């Protein structure tokens, strides 16, 4: 199977404090890799490093340039900003109006949203809109950081189902940071357990034993393993 | 009459550019920094007044120096640009007042639209159009940087390059602006049109163009009031801006 990303001996430090230590893994085409770990484990830093935002040592080899990113909501400025319509936000991507309307429709939003102010959307609408924005170029790889944070349980399920739909339809490779173990069982093909170091890597049914979770989070984690057909 | 015509042309171009750039500066929360940058020009204006060369050139030289320092410190320390601007501008004001003669204080602080020449008019028009076209071209990219630096980088946008370009455009805008409103009031010609426009606009396009229009309108109105009453043009321009803001503020929410 084609490898789209190779990470070798990755190290990231902030102010001489190691945030990621000697991390190596591969990501194959059309894989859904869920990155798990407690707060401060380096998950967000890992995604930002993979995008070239954070200085690092080690090797990051992308075998595609068609990569999209959906940052966590707190990394997107929405308050006290001047007016910007959703359509203007999409124009940054240089796509046709027809394509913009198509993708808006595909994420379950009405095209009337294009005339709304970017900053006045509800959290759920905003996240769907950002997903549409990330997907409009039909990326080969999508990096997501807590895509359902701040969204209620029903909305959360919709976001993950939506992403699953695009994964099935387009065969996108997805790298996703989440705290939600249910997402691992329902959607992940592989899981990377991270707590500064890589503690496990592989299919969830093989690597996510309770002992491993205790090692990762420092406390016993109870979970229910869904029997979901991928 | 020719002096009035020159002043109106310069006022129109300067106001349009200041309003347009001000809309972007407000987006970057740097509207008040326009004032700080205006103060940064004071040593340059001082030198221009002492040695008899054009105030915009003096202002621009010191702005480039100051902005380069701010940009360097931002990269080096990751501190907010606004805070770093305060550090650099306060030092500039102190230096300027060491050398400024008493009779030069007023034109340095509130500007002067008399004694304009055709060369200055042409240079101002050319620089204003050039800066406007550059920013217009990259406006959406600069807006994305403001929304999310990470998102911009992931889209392949060189954030450092665009921040430097933005600061260079701000420098030229302020250097042009100090001629008509002086080093003291440049914040007003960039901030007030943008705030007024923000009240009445719902899209980025209408926001930036309304801001530019308000800026030009206020400058032209201020210069006409200066011609009619003999009161200094700089304060008249700012008062015109304030009137436009009050009218915009009356808009039902």
Short mmCIF file of C-alpha atoms in Angstrom, two decimals:
data_model
loop_
_atom_site.label_atom_id
_atom_site.label_comp_id
_atom_site.label_asym_id
_atom_site.label_seq_id
_atom_site.Cartn_x
_atom_site.Cartn_y
_atom_site.Cartn_z
CA UNK A 1 0.00 0.00 0.00
CA UNK A 2 1.28 3.51 -0.83
CA UNK A 3 2.81 5.46 1.99
CA UNK A 4 1.83 9.15 2.03
CA UNK A 5 3.78 10.21 5.10
CA UNK A 6 6.98 9.01 6.74
CA UNK A 7 8.06 10.42 10.07
CA UNK A 8 11.51 9.44 11.31
CA UNK A 9 13.05 10.28 14.67
CA UNK A 10 10.99 13.43 15.09
CA UNK A 11 11.96 15.69 17.99
CA UNK A 12 10.31 18.97 18.97
CA UNK A 13 11.36 21.19 21.87
CA UNK A 14 10.02 24.45 23.25
CA UNK A 15 12.43 26.43 25.44
CA UNK A 16 14.68 23.38 25.75
CA UNK A 17 11.78 21.25 26.99
CA UNK A 18 11.05 18.20 24.86
CA UNK A 19 7.47 18.15 23.57
CA UNK A 20 7.90 15.26 21.15
CA UNK A 21 10.71 12.76 21.57
CA UNK A 22 12.09 10.47 18.90
CA UNK A 23 8.77 9.73 17.19
CA UNK A 24 8.65 7.56 14.09
CA UNK A 25 5.64 6.29 12.17
CA UNK A 26 4.25 5.90 8.64
CA UNK A 27 0.84 6.73 7.28
CA UNK A 28 -0.57 4.80 4.37
CA UNK A 29 -2.91 6.08 1.70
CA UNK A 30 -6.59 6.15 2.74
CA UNK A 31 -5.71 5.36 6.34
CA UNK A 32 -7.55 6.99 9.23
CA UNK A 33 -4.90 7.56 11.86
CA UNK A 34 -6.24 8.75 15.19
CA UNK A 35 -3.70 10.40 17.47
CA UNK A 36 -4.58 9.80 21.10
CA UNK A 37 -3.05 11.15 24.24
CA UNK A 38 -3.65 13.21 27.36
CA UNK A 39 -3.49 17.01 27.48
CA UNK A 40 0.02 18.28 26.85
CA UNK A 41 1.04 15.04 25.14
CA UNK A 42 2.14 16.87 21.99
CA UNK A 43 -0.81 15.93 19.73
CA UNK A 44 -1.53 19.44 18.43
CA UNK A 45 2.19 20.13 18.20
CA UNK A 46 2.61 16.97 16.14
CA UNK A 47 0.01 18.09 13.58
CA UNK A 48 1.48 21.59 13.45
CA UNK A 49 4.97 20.12 13.03
CA UNK A 50 3.79 17.89 10.20
CA UNK A 51 2.53 21.06 8.48
CA UNK A 52 5.90 22.76 8.85
CA UNK A 53 4.65 25.32 11.38
CA UNK A 54 6.85 24.18 14.26
CA UNK A 55 10.67 23.88 14.08
CA UNK A 56 11.88 20.31 14.59
CA UNK A 57 14.65 17.82 14.05
CA UNK A 58 14.21 14.48 12.32
CA UNK A 59 12.54 13.74 9.02
CA UNK A 60 9.02 14.42 7.78
CA UNK A 61 8.53 13.12 4.27
CA UNK A 62 5.22 13.88 2.58
CA UNK A 63 4.55 12.01 -0.67
CA UNK A 64 1.79 14.43 -1.61
CA UNK A 65 1.44 18.19 -1.61
CA UNK A 66 -2.34 18.14 -1.58
CA UNK A 67 -2.85 18.48 2.17
CA UNK A 68 -5.62 20.30 4.04
CA UNK A 69 -5.77 21.20 7.69
CA UNK A 70 -8.57 21.91 10.10
CA UNK A 71 -7.12 23.56 13.20
CA UNK A 72 -8.79 23.44 16.60
CA UNK A 73 -11.45 26.14 16.96
CA UNK A 74 -9.32 28.16 19.37
CA UNK A 75 -6.78 28.62 16.59
CA UNK A 76 -9.39 30.34 14.43
CA UNK A 77 -10.06 33.97 15.25
CA UNK A 78 -13.79 34.72 15.18
CA UNK A 79 -14.33 37.51 17.67
CA UNK A 80 -13.85 41.24 17.14
CA UNK A 81 -13.01 40.80 13.50
CA UNK A 82 -14.30 43.00 10.68
CA UNK A 83 -17.04 41.74 8.38
CA UNK A 84 -16.29 38.78 6.14
CA UNK A 85 -18.94 36.76 4.34
CA UNK A 86 -18.64 32.99 4.12
CA UNK A 87 -18.41 33.37 0.34
CA UNK A 88 -15.44 35.73 0.71
CA UNK A 89 -13.79 33.23 3.02
CA UNK A 90 -14.13 30.56 0.33
CA UNK A 91 -12.77 32.93 -2.33
CA UNK A 92 -9.39 32.66 -0.58
CA UNK A 93 -9.29 29.18 -2.11
CA UNK A 94 -9.81 30.50 -5.66
CA UNK A 95 -12.56 28.03 -6.51
CA UNK A 96 -15.59 28.63 -8.69
CA UNK A 97 -18.92 29.61 -7.18
CA UNK A 98 -20.37 26.37 -8.55
CA UNK A 99 -17.77 24.30 -6.72
CA UNK A 100 -18.25 26.31 -3.52
CA UNK A 101 -22.00 25.70 -3.62
CA UNK A 102 -21.43 21.99 -4.29
CA UNK A 103 -19.16 21.49 -1.30
CA UNK A 104 -21.41 23.56 0.97
CA UNK A 105 -24.25 21.29 -0.04
CA UNK A 106 -22.12 18.17 0.53
CA UNK A 107 -21.48 19.11 4.16
CA UNK A 108 -25.20 19.56 4.70
CA UNK A 109 -25.36 23.35 4.74
CA UNK A 110 -27.72 25.52 2.74
CA UNK A 111 -26.12 27.74 0.10
CA UNK A 112 -27.78 30.76 1.74
CA UNK A 113 -25.03 30.47 4.36
CA UNK A 114 -22.61 31.93 1.81
CA UNK A 115 -24.09 35.39 2.36
CA UNK A 116 -23.89 35.15 6.13
CA UNK A 117 -21.13 36.71 8.15
CA UNK A 118 -18.28 34.32 8.88
CA UNK A 119 -18.28 35.25 12.54
CA UNK A 120 -22.01 34.90 13.12
CA UNK A 121 -22.36 31.19 12.40
CA UNK A 122 -23.25 28.77 15.18
CA UNK A 123 -20.40 26.51 16.36
CA UNK A 124 -21.83 23.54 14.48
CA UNK A 125 -22.37 25.51 11.26
CA UNK A 126 -18.93 27.03 11.59
CA UNK A 127 -17.24 23.65 11.94
CA UNK A 128 -19.11 22.20 8.96
CA UNK A 129 -18.22 25.28 6.96
CA UNK A 130 -14.53 24.83 7.89
CA UNK A 131 -14.71 21.17 6.87
CA UNK A 132 -16.14 22.25 3.51
CA UNK A 133 -13.33 24.80 3.21
CA UNK A 134 -10.72 22.16 3.99
CA UNK A 135 -12.24 19.72 1.50
CA UNK A 136 -12.99 22.02 -1.42
CA UNK A 137 -9.68 21.22 -3.17
CA UNK A 138 -10.36 17.47 -2.76
CA UNK A 139 -7.22 16.96 -0.68
CA UNK A 140 -5.38 13.65 -0.53
CA UNK A 141 -4.63 14.14 3.15
CA UNK A 142 -6.73 15.86 5.79
CA UNK A 143 -5.30 16.81 9.18
CA UNK A 144 -7.89 17.50 11.86
CA UNK A 145 -7.43 18.66 15.41
CA UNK A 146 -10.39 17.99 17.69
CA UNK A 147 -12.86 18.58 14.87
CA UNK A 148 -15.88 18.23 17.17
CA UNK A 149 -14.70 20.22 20.16
CA UNK A 150 -17.31 22.63 21.48
CA UNK A 151 -20.10 20.84 19.65
CA UNK A 152 -22.93 19.01 21.43
CA UNK A 153 -23.16 15.19 21.30
CA UNK A 154 -25.60 15.10 18.37
CA UNK A 155 -23.54 17.61 16.41
CA UNK A 156 -20.34 15.73 17.23
CA UNK A 157 -21.74 12.53 15.76
CA UNK A 158 -22.75 14.44 12.63
CA UNK A 159 -19.24 15.86 12.20
CA UNK A 160 -17.61 12.43 12.43
CA UNK A 161 -20.20 10.84 10.16
CA UNK A 162 -19.58 13.60 7.67
CA UNK A 163 -15.84 13.01 7.73
CA UNK A 164 -16.42 9.26 7.44
CA UNK A 165 -18.59 9.88 4.39
CA UNK A 166 -15.81 11.85 2.64
CA UNK A 167 -13.26 9.20 3.64
CA UNK A 168 -15.37 6.50 2.04
CA UNK A 169 -16.22 8.54 -1.03
CA UNK A 170 -12.84 10.06 -1.84
CA UNK A 171 -10.43 7.72 -0.06
CA UNK A 172 -8.82 10.63 1.78
CA UNK A 173 -6.05 9.89 4.24
CA UNK A 174 -7.07 11.32 7.60
CA UNK A 175 -4.84 12.18 10.55
CA UNK A 176 -7.02 13.20 13.45
CA UNK A 177 -6.36 14.31 16.99
CA UNK A 178 -9.14 13.49 19.42
CA UNK A 179 -9.80 12.69 23.05
CA UNK A 180 -12.79 10.58 22.18
CA UNK A 181 -12.02 6.85 22.41
CA UNK A 182 -15.31 5.98 20.74
CA UNK A 183 -14.05 7.65 17.59
CA UNK A 184 -11.09 5.29 17.59
CA UNK A 185 -13.29 2.21 17.57
CA UNK A 186 -15.73 3.61 15.06
CA UNK A 187 -13.45 5.26 12.53
CA UNK A 188 -9.72 4.58 13.02
CA UNK A 189 -7.74 2.16 10.93
CA UNK A 190 -4.66 2.87 13.03
CA UNK A 191 -4.04 4.63 16.28
CA UNK A 192 -0.96 6.46 17.51
CA UNK A 193 -0.73 6.78 21.29
CA UNK A 194 1.34 9.81 22.12
CA UNK A 195 2.62 11.13 25.37
CA UNK A 196 5.66 13.04 24.19
CA UNK A 197 6.94 9.65 23.00
CA UNK A 198 5.04 7.29 20.75
CA UNK A 199 3.65 4.65 23.14
CA UNK A 200 1.76 2.55 20.65
CA UNK A 201 1.03 2.44 16.97
CA UNK A 202 -1.20 0.04 15.08
CA UNK A 203 -4.79 -1.08 14.60
CA UNK A 204 -6.86 -0.15 17.69
CA UNK A 205 -7.99 -3.71 18.36
CA UNK A 206 -4.34 -4.77 18.61
CA UNK A 207 -2.77 -1.90 20.50
CA UNK A 208 -5.48 -0.39 22.69
CA UNK A 209 -5.45 -2.76 25.62
CA UNK A 210 -6.60 -1.34 29.01
CA UNK A 211 -3.03 -1.62 30.26
CA UNK A 212 -1.79 0.54 27.41
CA UNK A 213 -4.49 3.14 28.06
CA UNK A 214 -3.50 3.27 31.70
CA UNK A 215 0.10 3.83 30.64
CA UNK A 216 -1.01 6.56 28.25
CA UNK A 217 -3.39 8.47 30.48
CA UNK A 218 -1.93 7.56 33.85
CA UNK A 219 -5.29 6.29 35.14
CA UNK A 220 -7.47 3.32 34.32
CA UNK A 221 -9.80 4.04 31.40
CA UNK A 222 -13.05 2.20 31.02
CA UNK A 223 -14.24 1.88 27.49
CA UNK A 224 -16.80 0.09 25.47
CA UNK A 225 -15.51 -1.45 22.29
CA UNK A 226 -18.12 -0.88 19.62
CA UNK A 227 -18.58 -3.62 17.10
CA UNK A 228 -18.59 -1.45 14.03
CA UNK A 229 -17.96 -2.69 10.56
CA UNK A 230 -15.38 -0.40 8.88
CA UNK B 1 -6.68 78.16 -6.32
CA UNK B 2 -4.01 75.82 -7.69
CA UNK B 3 -2.82 75.22 -4.11
CA UNK B 4 -6.35 74.18 -3.13
CA UNK B 5 -6.53 71.85 -6.10
CA UNK B 6 -3.19 70.26 -5.17
CA UNK B 7 -4.31 69.92 -1.54
CA UNK B 8 -7.62 68.32 -2.57
CA UNK B 9 -5.88 65.82 -4.87
CA UNK B 10 -3.37 64.89 -2.18
CA UNK B 11 -6.14 64.76 0.43
CA UNK B 12 -8.31 62.51 -1.75
CA UNK B 13 -5.53 60.01 -2.45
CA UNK B 14 -4.18 60.09 1.10
CA UNK B 15 -7.63 59.70 2.65
CA UNK B 16 -8.55 56.83 0.31
CA UNK B 17 -5.31 54.98 1.06
CA UNK B 18 -5.47 55.65 4.81
CA UNK B 19 -9.08 54.44 4.95
CA UNK B 20 -8.29 51.34 2.91
CA UNK B 21 -5.18 50.45 4.89
CA UNK B 22 -6.97 51.35 8.12
CA UNK B 23 -9.58 48.67 7.43
CA UNK B 24 -6.81 46.08 7.31
CA UNK B 25 -5.06 47.56 10.33
CA UNK B 26 -8.27 47.31 12.31
CA UNK B 27 -8.50 43.66 11.28
CA UNK B 28 -5.02 43.16 12.67
CA UNK B 29 -5.95 45.19 15.76
CA UNK B 30 -3.33 47.72 14.77
CA UNK B 31 -5.55 50.77 14.22
CA UNK B 32 -4.15 52.54 17.26
CA UNK B 33 -0.68 51.49 16.21
CA UNK B 34 -1.20 53.92 13.32
CA UNK B 35 -0.84 56.66 15.92
CA UNK B 36 2.27 55.09 17.33
CA UNK B 37 3.70 54.85 13.84
CA UNK B 38 2.82 58.49 13.26
CA UNK B 39 4.85 59.35 16.33
CA UNK B 40 7.65 57.18 14.97
CA UNK B 41 7.93 59.57 12.02
CA UNK B 42 8.64 62.58 14.22
CA UNK B 43 12.47 62.33 14.14
CA UNK B 44 12.23 62.12 10.31
CA UNK B 45 9.87 65.11 10.13
CA UNK B 46 12.20 66.98 12.46
CA UNK B 47 15.20 66.33 10.22
CA UNK B 48 13.14 67.30 7.13
CA UNK B 49 12.09 70.59 8.70
CA UNK B 50 15.63 71.37 9.90
CA UNK B 51 17.34 70.55 6.60
CA UNK B 52 14.50 71.56 4.25
CA UNK B 53 13.68 68.30 2.47
CA UNK B 54 10.30 66.63 1.98
CA UNK B 55 8.62 65.53 5.23
CA UNK B 56 7.26 62.32 3.69
CA UNK B 57 10.78 61.20 2.79
CA UNK B 58 12.03 61.93 6.31
CA UNK B 59 9.01 60.20 7.80
CA UNK B 60 9.39 57.18 5.53
CA UNK B 61 13.07 56.71 6.34
CA UNK B 62 12.35 56.60 10.07
CA UNK B 63 9.28 54.43 9.59
CA UNK B 64 11.28 51.87 7.64
CA UNK B 65 13.87 51.84 10.39
CA UNK B 66 11.23 51.59 13.11
CA UNK B 67 9.11 48.97 11.36
CA UNK B 68 12.15 46.85 10.59
CA UNK B 69 12.95 46.93 14.30
CA UNK B 70 9.35 46.01 15.22
CA UNK B 71 9.29 43.18 12.67
CA UNK B 72 12.65 41.89 13.90
CA UNK B 73 11.58 42.02 17.57
CA UNK B 74 8.27 40.30 16.74
CA UNK B 75 10.10 37.43 15.08
CA UNK B 76 12.68 37.29 17.82
CA UNK B 77 10.45 37.66 20.89
CA UNK B 78 6.96 36.58 19.61
CA UNK B 79 5.51 39.50 21.57
CA UNK B 80 2.43 41.33 20.20
CA UNK B 81 3.32 43.83 17.47
CA UNK B 82 1.31 46.52 19.23
CA UNK B 83 3.44 46.26 22.38
CA UNK B 84 6.67 46.31 20.42
CA UNK B 85 5.46 49.31 18.44
CA UNK B 86 4.92 51.17 21.72
CA UNK B 87 8.51 50.51 22.77
CA UNK B 88 9.96 51.78 19.50
CA UNK B 89 7.64 54.80 19.04
CA UNK B 90 8.15 56.15 22.56
CA UNK B 91 11.91 56.20 21.95
CA UNK B 92 11.37 58.06 18.64
CA UNK B 93 9.20 60.78 20.20
CA UNK B 94 11.83 61.37 22.86
CA UNK B 95 14.55 61.74 20.22
CA UNK B 96 12.42 64.10 18.05
CA UNK B 97 11.65 66.51 20.88
CA UNK B 98 15.33 66.83 21.70
CA UNK B 99 15.90 68.56 18.34
CA UNK B 100 12.55 70.07 17.26
CA UNK B 101 12.48 73.90 17.32
CA UNK B 102 9.40 75.58 18.77
CA UNK B 103 8.15 77.01 15.41
CA UNK B 104 8.44 73.56 13.84
CA UNK B 105 6.35 71.83 16.45
CA UNK B 106 2.91 72.68 14.99
CA UNK B 107 3.53 71.53 11.37
CA UNK B 108 5.30 68.43 12.69
CA UNK B 109 2.41 67.53 14.96
CA UNK B 110 -0.70 68.48 12.95
CA UNK B 111 0.51 68.62 9.33
CA UNK B 112 0.55 71.27 6.63
CA UNK B 113 -1.20 71.30 3.24
CA UNK B 114 0.20 74.62 2.07
CA UNK B 115 3.19 75.03 -0.27
CA UNK B 116 2.47 71.81 -2.18
CA UNK B 117 4.15 71.28 -5.54
CA UNK B 118 3.07 69.29 -8.58
CA UNK B 119 5.95 66.84 -7.95
CA UNK B 120 4.60 66.09 -4.47
CA UNK B 121 1.07 65.67 -5.86
CA UNK B 122 2.24 63.21 -8.53
CA UNK B 123 4.46 61.26 -6.12
CA UNK B 124 1.62 61.00 -3.57
CA UNK B 125 -0.89 59.86 -6.20
CA UNK B 126 1.53 57.30 -7.62
CA UNK B 127 2.51 55.88 -4.21
CA UNK B 128 -1.14 55.73 -3.05
CA UNK B 129 -2.27 53.87 -6.16
CA UNK B 130 0.67 51.44 -5.96
CA UNK B 131 0.05 50.59 -2.29
CA UNK B 132 -3.69 50.28 -2.86
CA UNK B 133 -3.18 47.84 -5.75
CA UNK B 134 -0.64 45.74 -3.84
CA UNK B 135 -2.87 45.39 -0.79
CA UNK B 136 -5.98 44.78 -2.92
CA UNK B 137 -4.17 41.88 -4.59
CA UNK B 138 -3.21 40.20 -1.31
CA UNK B 139 -6.14 41.30 0.85
CA UNK B 140 -7.73 37.86 1.16
CA UNK B 141 -4.43 36.20 2.03
CA UNK B 142 -3.71 38.85 4.64
CA UNK B 143 -7.22 38.37 6.01
CA UNK B 144 -6.66 34.61 6.30
CA UNK B 145 -3.45 35.25 8.24
CA UNK B 146 -5.52 37.33 10.67
CA UNK B 147 -8.14 34.61 11.02
CA UNK B 148 -5.67 31.79 11.60
CA UNK B 149 -1.93 31.86 11.17
CA UNK B 150 -1.84 28.05 11.11
CA UNK B 151 -4.53 27.84 8.47
CA UNK B 152 -2.64 30.36 6.35
CA UNK B 153 0.61 28.40 6.63
CA UNK B 154 -1.20 25.17 5.78
CA UNK B 155 -2.43 26.91 2.61
CA UNK B 156 1.17 27.62 1.64
CA UNK B 157 1.04 31.32 2.54
CA UNK B 158 4.38 32.73 3.65
CA UNK B 159 3.16 34.55 6.76
CA UNK B 160 6.45 36.33 7.47
CA UNK B 161 6.63 37.64 3.91
CA UNK B 162 3.07 38.98 3.97
CA UNK B 163 3.50 40.52 7.43
CA UNK B 164 6.56 42.35 6.18
CA UNK B 165 4.74 43.47 3.03
CA UNK B 166 1.82 44.65 5.14
CA UNK B 167 4.10 46.63 7.44
CA UNK B 168 5.88 48.20 4.46
CA UNK B 169 2.50 49.31 3.06
CA UNK B 170 1.51 50.69 6.46
CA UNK B 171 4.82 52.60 6.57
CA UNK B 172 4.21 54.28 3.21
CA UNK B 173 0.59 55.07 4.18
CA UNK B 174 1.63 56.72 7.42
CA UNK B 175 4.50 58.59 5.73
CA UNK B 176 2.01 59.99 3.20
CA UNK B 177 -0.54 60.71 5.93
CA UNK B 178 1.76 62.74 8.18
CA UNK B 179 2.01 65.43 5.51
CA UNK B 180 -1.65 66.39 5.90
CA UNK B 181 -2.41 65.49 9.54
CA UNK B 182 1.05 65.48 11.13
CA UNK B 183 2.68 62.91 13.37
CA UNK B 184 0.13 63.39 16.13
CA UNK B 185 -3.11 62.41 14.41
CA UNK B 186 -2.34 59.66 11.91
CA UNK B 187 -4.19 57.12 14.05
CA UNK B 188 -7.38 59.05 13.35
CA UNK B 189 -7.16 58.91 9.55
CA UNK B 190 -6.59 55.15 9.57
CA UNK B 191 -8.82 54.19 12.48
CA UNK B 192 -11.95 56.35 12.23
CA UNK B 193 -12.97 55.54 8.62
CA UNK B 194 -12.44 51.83 9.32
CA UNK B 195 -14.53 51.86 12.49
CA UNK B 196 -17.32 53.82 10.77
CA UNK B 197 -17.24 51.42 7.84
CA UNK B 198 -17.35 48.43 10.13
CA UNK B 199 -20.64 49.68 11.55
CA UNK B 200 -22.32 49.88 8.14
CA UNK B 201 -20.71 46.93 6.30
CA UNK B 202 -21.47 43.23 6.18
CA UNK B 203 -18.88 41.95 3.74
CA UNK B 204 -15.13 42.42 3.52
CA UNK B 205 -15.43 44.08 0.12
CA UNK B 206 -17.95 46.67 1.25
CA UNK B 207 -15.97 47.18 4.46
CA UNK B 208 -12.65 48.03 2.81
CA UNK B 209 -14.13 50.20 0.05
CA UNK B 210 -16.51 52.08 2.34
CA UNK B 211 -13.60 52.73 4.67
CA UNK B 212 -11.52 54.07 1.77
CA UNK B 213 -14.44 56.25 0.62
CA UNK B 214 -15.03 57.65 4.12
CA UNK B 215 -11.30 58.39 4.42
CA UNK B 216 -11.19 60.30 1.12
CA UNK B 217 -14.43 62.14 1.88
CA UNK B 218 -13.17 63.31 5.28
CA UNK B 219 -9.85 64.55 3.87
CA UNK B 220 -11.52 66.47 1.03
CA UNK B 221 -14.10 67.95 3.44
CA UNK B 222 -11.40 68.90 5.95
CA UNK B 223 -9.28 70.65 3.31
CA UNK B 224 -12.33 72.55 2.00
CA UNK B 225 -13.11 73.68 5.54
CA UNK B 226 -9.49 74.77 5.93
CA UNK B 227 -9.83 76.81 2.72
CA UNK B 228 -13.15 78.34 3.82
CA UNK B 229 -12.29 79.12 7.45
CA UNK B 230 -8.48 79.31 7.63
CA UNK B 231 -8.48 76.76 10.45
CA UNK B 232 -5.69 74.16 10.14
CA UNK B 233 -6.45 71.31 7.74
CA UNK B 234 -5.23 68.45 9.95
CA UNK B 235 -7.72 68.94 12.78
CA UNK B 236 -10.50 69.74 10.24
CA UNK B 237 -9.85 66.37 8.55
CA UNK B 238 -10.06 64.53 11.85
CA UNK B 239 -13.28 66.38 12.80
CA UNK B 240 -14.77 65.44 9.41
CA UNK B 241 -13.83 61.82 10.09
CA UNK B 242 -15.46 62.04 13.50
CA UNK B 243 -18.67 63.45 11.98
CA UNK B 244 -18.80 60.55 9.51
CA UNK B 245 -18.32 58.15 12.40
CA UNK B 246 -21.17 59.73 14.40
CA UNK B 247 -23.49 59.49 11.39
CA UNK B 248 -22.54 55.83 10.88
CA UNK B 249 -23.06 55.17 14.59
CA UNK B 250 -26.67 56.37 14.26
CA UNK B 251 -27.41 53.47 11.93
CA UNK B 252 -30.01 51.21 13.53
CA UNK B 253 -28.41 47.94 14.63
#
